mmCIF file of C-alpha atoms in Angstrom:
data_model
loop_
_atom_site.group_PDB
_atom_site.id
_atom_site.type_symbol
_atom_site.label_atom_id
_atom_site.label_comp_id
_atom_site.label_asym_id
_atom_site.label_seq_id
_atom_site.Cartn_x
_atom_site.Cartn_y
_atom_site.Cartn_z
ATOM 1 C CA MET A 1006 -73.871 -65.268 -19.974
ATOM 2 C CA THR A 1007 -77.017 -63.562 -18.668
ATOM 3 C CA THR A 1008 -78.516 -60.881 -20.873
ATOM 4 C CA GLU A 1009 -80.359 -57.915 -19.309
ATOM 5 C CA SER A 1010 -83.712 -59.132 -20.829
ATOM 6 C CA GLU A 1011 -83.556 -62.278 -18.594
ATOM 7 C CA PRO A 1012 -84.868 -62.483 -15.102
ATOM 8 C CA TRP A 1013 -82.789 -60.555 -12.529
ATOM 9 C CA HIS A 1014 -82.042 -63.764 -10.449
ATOM 10 C CA THR A 1015 -80.195 -65.428 -13.356
ATOM 11 C CA ALA A 1016 -77.552 -62.631 -13.351
ATOM 12 C CA ASN A 1017 -74.087 -62.932 -11.810
ATOM 13 C CA LEU A 1018 -74.844 -60.730 -8.697
ATOM 14 C CA VAL A 1019 -72.408 -60.210 -5.807
ATOM 15 C CA ALA A 1020 -73.253 -58.228 -2.708
ATOM 16 C CA LEU A 1021 -70.292 -56.153 -1.551
ATOM 17 C CA ASP A 1022 -69.303 -53.960 1.305
ATOM 18 C CA LEU A 1023 -66.049 -52.129 2.157
ATOM 19 C CA GLU A 1024 -65.012 -50.518 5.324
ATOM 20 C CA GLY A 1025 -62.448 -47.756 4.809
ATOM 21 C CA THR A 1026 -60.688 -44.884 6.444
ATOM 22 C CA GLY A 1027 -62.968 -42.263 5.071
ATOM 23 C CA ALA A 1028 -63.249 -39.954 2.181
ATOM 24 C CA GLN A 1029 -61.481 -37.130 4.092
ATOM 25 C CA ASP A 1030 -58.253 -39.109 3.399
ATOM 26 C CA ARG A 1031 -58.672 -38.506 -0.302
ATOM 27 C CA ASP A 1032 -55.930 -40.269 -2.236
ATOM 28 C CA GLN A 1033 -54.667 -41.901 1.054
ATOM 29 C CA GLU A 1034 -58.113 -43.445 1.786
ATOM 30 C CA GLN A 1035 -57.485 -47.101 2.430
ATOM 31 C CA ILE A 1036 -59.655 -50.209 2.545
ATOM 32 C CA LEU A 1037 -59.799 -51.849 5.970
ATOM 33 C CA GLU A 1038 -62.241 -54.656 5.383
ATOM 34 C CA ILE A 1039 -63.954 -56.199 2.355
ATOM 35 C CA ALA A 1040 -66.761 -58.768 2.135
ATOM 36 C CA ALA A 1041 -68.553 -60.330 -0.788
ATOM 37 C CA VAL A 1042 -71.611 -62.666 -0.963
ATOM 38 C CA ARG A 1043 -72.657 -64.066 -4.308
ATOM 39 C CA PHE A 1044 -76.258 -64.797 -5.289
ATOM 40 C CA LEU A 1045 -77.419 -68.132 -6.590
ATOM 41 C CA GLY A 1046 -80.782 -68.088 -8.212
ATOM 42 C CA GLY A 1047 -81.591 -64.811 -6.493
ATOM 43 C CA ARG A 1048 -80.635 -66.031 -3.007
ATOM 44 C CA PRO A 1049 -77.497 -65.076 -1.155
ATOM 45 C CA ASP A 1050 -75.037 -67.956 -0.961
ATOM 46 C CA ILE A 1051 -73.924 -67.239 2.619
ATOM 47 C CA ALA A 1052 -71.994 -70.432 2.939
ATOM 48 C CA THR A 1053 -69.388 -69.204 0.379
ATOM 49 C CA ALA A 1054 -69.129 -65.639 1.750
ATOM 50 C CA TYR A 1055 -65.683 -64.032 1.470
ATOM 51 C CA SER A 1056 -64.621 -61.622 4.187
ATOM 52 C CA THR A 1057 -61.127 -60.378 5.187
ATOM 53 C CA GLY A 1058 -59.493 -57.527 7.157
ATOM 54 C CA ILE A 1059 -56.741 -55.669 5.296
ATOM 55 C CA ASP A 1060 -53.622 -54.443 6.931
ATOM 56 C CA PRO A 1061 -53.408 -50.681 5.922
ATOM 57 C CA GLY A 1062 -49.815 -50.510 6.946
ATOM 58 C CA ARG A 1063 -50.290 -47.728 9.403
ATOM 59 C CA ALA A 1064 -52.279 -46.975 12.577
ATOM 60 C CA ILE A 1065 -55.804 -45.829 11.906
ATOM 61 C CA PRO A 1066 -57.092 -42.943 14.066
ATOM 62 C CA VAL A 1067 -60.207 -43.452 16.137
ATOM 63 C CA ARG A 1068 -63.031 -41.849 14.178
ATOM 64 C CA PRO A 1069 -66.824 -41.777 14.594
ATOM 65 C CA TRP A 1070 -67.357 -43.863 11.524
ATOM 66 C CA ILE A 1071 -64.691 -46.394 11.964
ATOM 67 C CA SER A 1072 -66.111 -49.433 13.624
ATOM 68 C CA PRO A 1073 -64.523 -50.897 16.779
ATOM 69 C CA GLY A 1074 -61.969 -53.615 15.873
ATOM 70 C CA LEU A 1075 -60.596 -51.478 12.890
ATOM 71 C CA ALA A 1076 -58.954 -48.575 14.488
ATOM 72 C CA GLY A 1077 -55.465 -48.243 15.863
ATOM 73 C CA THR A 1078 -53.230 -51.209 14.976
ATOM 74 C CA ALA A 1079 -56.049 -53.793 15.181
ATOM 75 C CA LEU A 1080 -55.487 -54.920 11.568
ATOM 76 C CA ARG A 1081 -51.734 -55.357 11.882
ATOM 77 C CA GLY A 1082 -50.799 -58.802 10.561
ATOM 78 C CA GLN A 1083 -53.954 -59.147 8.448
ATOM 79 C CA PRO A 1084 -53.400 -59.717 4.730
ATOM 80 C CA THR A 1085 -52.501 -56.770 2.584
ATOM 81 C CA LEU A 1086 -54.458 -55.489 -0.265
ATOM 82 C CA ASP A 1087 -51.857 -57.125 -2.599
ATOM 83 C CA ASP A 1088 -52.300 -60.433 -0.792
ATOM 84 C CA VAL A 1089 -56.046 -60.407 -1.338
ATOM 85 C CA ARG A 1090 -56.022 -58.863 -4.876
ATOM 86 C CA PRO A 1091 -56.286 -62.236 -6.758
ATOM 87 C CA ALA A 1092 -59.181 -63.509 -4.638
ATOM 88 C CA VAL A 1093 -61.097 -60.301 -4.874
ATOM 89 C CA LEU A 1094 -60.635 -60.059 -8.655
ATOM 90 C CA ALA A 1095 -61.687 -63.744 -9.117
ATOM 91 C CA ARG A 1096 -64.902 -63.102 -7.079
ATOM 92 C CA LEU A 1097 -65.928 -59.797 -8.586
ATOM 93 C CA THR A 1098 -64.766 -59.611 -12.189
ATOM 94 C CA GLY A 1099 -67.627 -59.521 -14.526
ATOM 95 C CA ALA A 1100 -70.298 -59.426 -11.834
ATOM 96 C CA TRP A 1101 -73.016 -57.043 -11.049
ATOM 97 C CA LEU A 1102 -72.118 -55.483 -7.724
ATOM 98 C CA VAL A 1103 -74.920 -54.915 -5.216
ATOM 99 C CA GLY A 1104 -74.423 -52.705 -2.236
ATOM 100 C CA HIS A 1105 -76.153 -50.143 -0.040
ATOM 101 C CA ASN A 1106 -74.949 -46.893 -1.435
ATOM 102 C CA ILE A 1107 -72.663 -48.872 -3.649
ATOM 103 C CA GLY A 1108 -71.222 -45.768 -5.307
ATOM 104 C CA VAL A 1109 -69.122 -45.114 -2.264
ATOM 105 C CA ASP A 1110 -67.687 -48.591 -2.161
ATOM 106 C CA TRP A 1111 -67.118 -48.612 -5.963
ATOM 107 C CA ARG A 1112 -65.284 -45.391 -5.842
ATOM 108 C CA LEU A 1113 -62.765 -46.782 -3.214
ATOM 109 C CA LEU A 1114 -62.498 -50.187 -4.821
ATOM 110 C CA HIS A 1115 -61.881 -48.827 -8.277
ATOM 111 C CA ARG A 1116 -59.230 -46.556 -6.951
ATOM 112 C CA HIS A 1117 -57.307 -49.436 -5.457
ATOM 113 C CA LEU A 1118 -58.125 -52.111 -8.046
ATOM 114 C CA PRO A 1119 -58.403 -50.074 -11.292
ATOM 115 C CA ASP A 1120 -58.018 -53.308 -13.325
ATOM 116 C CA LEU A 1121 -61.281 -54.755 -11.933
ATOM 117 C CA THR A 1122 -64.046 -54.717 -14.535
ATOM 118 C CA VAL A 1123 -67.647 -55.350 -13.495
ATOM 119 C CA ALA A 1124 -70.924 -55.570 -15.405
ATOM 120 C CA GLY A 1125 -72.708 -52.857 -13.423
ATOM 121 C CA LEU A 1126 -73.800 -51.575 -10.006
ATOM 122 C CA ILE A 1127 -77.021 -52.157 -8.213
ATOM 123 C CA ASP A 1128 -77.875 -49.741 -5.332
ATOM 124 C CA THR A 1129 -80.254 -51.102 -2.632
ATOM 125 C CA MET A 1130 -80.670 -47.613 -1.238
ATOM 126 C CA ARG A 1131 -81.995 -46.443 -4.681
ATOM 127 C CA LEU A 1132 -84.267 -49.431 -4.692
ATOM 128 C CA ALA A 1133 -85.618 -48.646 -1.192
ATOM 129 C CA LYS A 1134 -86.420 -45.105 -2.256
ATOM 130 C CA ALA A 1135 -88.208 -46.441 -5.374
ATOM 131 C CA ALA A 1136 -90.191 -48.899 -3.152
ATOM 132 C CA SER A 1137 -91.236 -45.928 -0.946
ATOM 133 C CA ILE A 1138 -90.046 -47.638 2.259
ATOM 134 C CA PRO A 1139 -90.961 -45.239 5.053
ATOM 135 C CA GLY A 1140 -88.435 -43.894 7.535
ATOM 136 C CA LYS A 1141 -84.677 -43.713 7.375
ATOM 137 C CA LEU A 1142 -83.068 -45.564 4.573
ATOM 138 C CA GLY A 1143 -79.772 -46.486 6.247
ATOM 139 C CA LEU A 1144 -79.003 -50.239 6.058
ATOM 140 C CA THR A 1145 -79.618 -51.010 9.707
ATOM 141 C CA ASP A 1146 -82.785 -48.941 9.658
ATOM 142 C CA LEU A 1147 -84.172 -50.838 6.696
ATOM 143 C CA LEU A 1148 -83.274 -54.211 8.098
ATOM 144 C CA THR A 1149 -85.048 -53.319 11.339
ATOM 145 C CA HIS A 1150 -88.112 -52.007 9.417
ATOM 146 C CA LEU A 1151 -88.358 -55.171 7.280
ATOM 147 C CA GLN A 1152 -87.681 -57.501 10.255
ATOM 148 C CA LEU A 1153 -84.453 -58.869 8.792
ATOM 149 C CA THR A 1154 -81.882 -57.952 11.548
ATOM 150 C CA ALA A 1155 -82.100 -61.445 13.349
ATOM 151 C CA ALA A 1156 -81.621 -63.185 9.977
ATOM 152 C CA VAL A 1157 -78.530 -61.096 9.185
ATOM 153 C CA THR A 1158 -76.994 -61.592 12.547
ATOM 154 C CA ALA A 1159 -77.514 -65.390 12.094
ATOM 155 C CA ALA A 1160 -75.915 -65.226 8.659
ATOM 156 C CA ALA A 1161 -72.918 -63.328 9.868
ATOM 157 C CA PRO A 1162 -72.016 -64.783 13.280
ATOM 158 C CA GLY A 1163 -69.272 -62.968 15.044
ATOM 159 C CA SER A 1164 -69.802 -59.751 12.991
ATOM 160 C CA ARG A 1165 -71.865 -56.731 13.743
ATOM 161 C CA PRO A 1166 -73.438 -53.694 11.999
ATOM 162 C CA HIS A 1167 -70.893 -51.415 10.168
ATOM 163 C CA ARG A 1168 -68.562 -54.275 9.674
ATOM 164 C CA ALA A 1169 -68.041 -55.642 6.142
ATOM 165 C CA LEU A 1170 -69.428 -59.110 6.611
ATOM 166 C CA TRP A 1171 -72.603 -57.984 8.550
ATOM 167 C CA ASP A 1172 -73.364 -55.252 6.106
ATOM 168 C CA THR A 1173 -72.764 -57.417 3.113
ATOM 169 C CA ALA A 1174 -75.040 -60.159 4.489
ATOM 170 C CA GLY A 1175 -77.633 -57.612 5.215
ATOM 171 C CA THR A 1176 -77.498 -56.131 1.700
ATOM 172 C CA ALA A 1177 -77.754 -59.584 0.272
ATOM 173 C CA LEU A 1178 -80.843 -60.442 2.335
ATOM 174 C CA LEU A 1179 -82.282 -57.027 1.672
ATOM 175 C CA LEU A 1180 -82.188 -57.043 -2.149
ATOM 176 C CA PRO A 1181 -84.835 -59.823 -2.789
ATOM 177 C CA VAL A 1182 -87.194 -58.284 -0.248
ATOM 178 C CA LEU A 1183 -87.021 -54.852 -1.800
ATOM 179 C CA ILE A 1184 -87.549 -56.329 -5.259
ATOM 180 C CA ARG A 1185 -90.728 -57.911 -4.027
ATOM 181 C CA GLN A 1186 -91.777 -54.611 -2.372
ATOM 182 C CA HIS A 1187 -91.306 -52.539 -5.630
ATOM 183 C CA PHE A 1188 -92.110 -54.868 -8.567
ATOM 184 C CA THR A 1189 -95.463 -56.523 -9.042
ATOM 185 C CA THR A 1190 -93.881 -59.206 -11.273
ATOM 186 C CA GLU A 1191 -90.457 -60.727 -11.329
ATOM 187 C CA PRO A 1192 -88.258 -58.064 -13.042
ATOM 188 C CA THR A 1193 -85.637 -58.592 -15.626
ATOM 189 C CA LEU A 1194 -82.154 -57.502 -14.895
ATOM 190 C CA GLN A 1195 -82.704 -54.513 -17.273
ATOM 191 C CA GLN A 1196 -85.829 -53.455 -15.244
ATOM 192 C CA LEU A 1197 -83.918 -53.764 -11.962
ATOM 193 C CA ALA A 1198 -81.023 -51.855 -13.302
ATOM 194 C CA ALA A 1199 -83.384 -49.069 -14.696
ATOM 195 C CA VAL A 1200 -84.528 -48.543 -11.019
ATOM 196 C CA ALA A 1201 -81.582 -49.293 -8.862
ATOM 197 C CA GLY A 1202 -78.486 -49.163 -11.227
ATOM 198 C CA ILE A 1203 -75.900 -46.389 -11.089
ATOM 199 C CA GLY A 1204 -73.137 -45.627 -13.501
ATOM 200 C CA LEU A 1205 -69.736 -47.157 -13.259
ATOM 201 C CA ALA A 1206 -67.825 -43.888 -13.753
ATOM 202 C CA ALA A 1207 -65.724 -43.455 -10.655
ATOM 203 C CA PRO A 1208 -65.111 -39.797 -9.752
ATOM 204 C CA SER A 1209 -61.496 -38.785 -9.331
ATOM 205 C CA SER A 1210 -60.485 -38.094 -5.793
ATOM 206 C CA THR A 1211 -58.535 -34.997 -6.874
ATOM 207 C CA THR A 1212 -61.788 -33.391 -8.073
ATOM 208 C CA THR A 1213 -64.200 -34.780 -5.397
ATOM 209 C CA SER A 1214 -64.143 -33.247 -2.039
ATOM 210 C CA ALA A 1215 -64.749 -35.038 1.183
ATOM 211 C CA ALA A 1216 -67.506 -32.619 1.879
ATOM 212 C CA ALA A 1217 -69.333 -33.712 -1.353
ATOM 213 C CA ASP A 1218 -69.107 -37.313 -0.252
ATOM 214 C CA PRO A 1219 -69.598 -37.212 3.533
ATOM 215 C CA GLN A 1220 -68.623 -40.221 5.579
ATOM 216 C CA PRO A 1221 -71.400 -41.396 7.854
ATOM 217 C CA THR A 1222 -71.039 -42.031 11.442
ATOM 218 C CA LEU A 1223 -71.968 -45.351 13.042
ATOM 219 C CA PHE A 1224 -75.138 -43.752 14.175
ATOM 220 C CA ASP A 1225 -76.440 -42.632 10.659
#
C-alpha cells in the first residue's frame, strides 16, 4: 500500500470522468456515461481503459451541455447502473481519483454509489491553476495549449471531447504534464495532494442549488 510520503507515481491513481444529465436535475440527476483509466508507474494504462454508457431509464432532453449521442433515447439498451456497479466498484475502490474539476464527478458518483470508498481526489484543474498555465483552464483548452489533443484522440478512438472516454484519456495524459510544469522535482503523493487534492465530503443535493454548481455547456 502506497503511503503519501512515497512518489506520486507509485500510488493507486485512476482517472475518471462522468457524463450526467446536469445539476439542475438535483436528486434526479443521472449518470449517462462513465470511463476510468488507471495509472501504472505514473503513465495512463489506456489499454485497460473502462468505458460504458448507462441506460438512465428515461428519455434525456436535448440540452447544451449534453453531448451528441447521449440525448433522447440514445442510451436505451445500454447497461443500467446496477449492471455496472460491481465493475465500477472493483476499479475505483481504494484509489485516488483524478479528474478535471473532479468534485463535480465525485458528487454525482457518491450520490449513486454511496458505498464506494476512495483514498482521495486529485483535481487537474487545481493543478493547472497552481502551474500558472495561461488562458482558459477547461480540459480541451489545456490539451490544445499543451499540444496533447492528437494524443488524446489517438488514445480514445471513436470518442470525442465531452464524452467520458475522451475526457478521461485527456485527464490521464494531462496529469503527468502538469506535474512536470509545476514541480521542479518528482513530488510525493502528499505534495501532489497538497496542491491538487480536494476533500471527499460530498455536498447534499438538497442543500446545494444548481446555480451554485453550474453545468458547463459544450463550448466552455
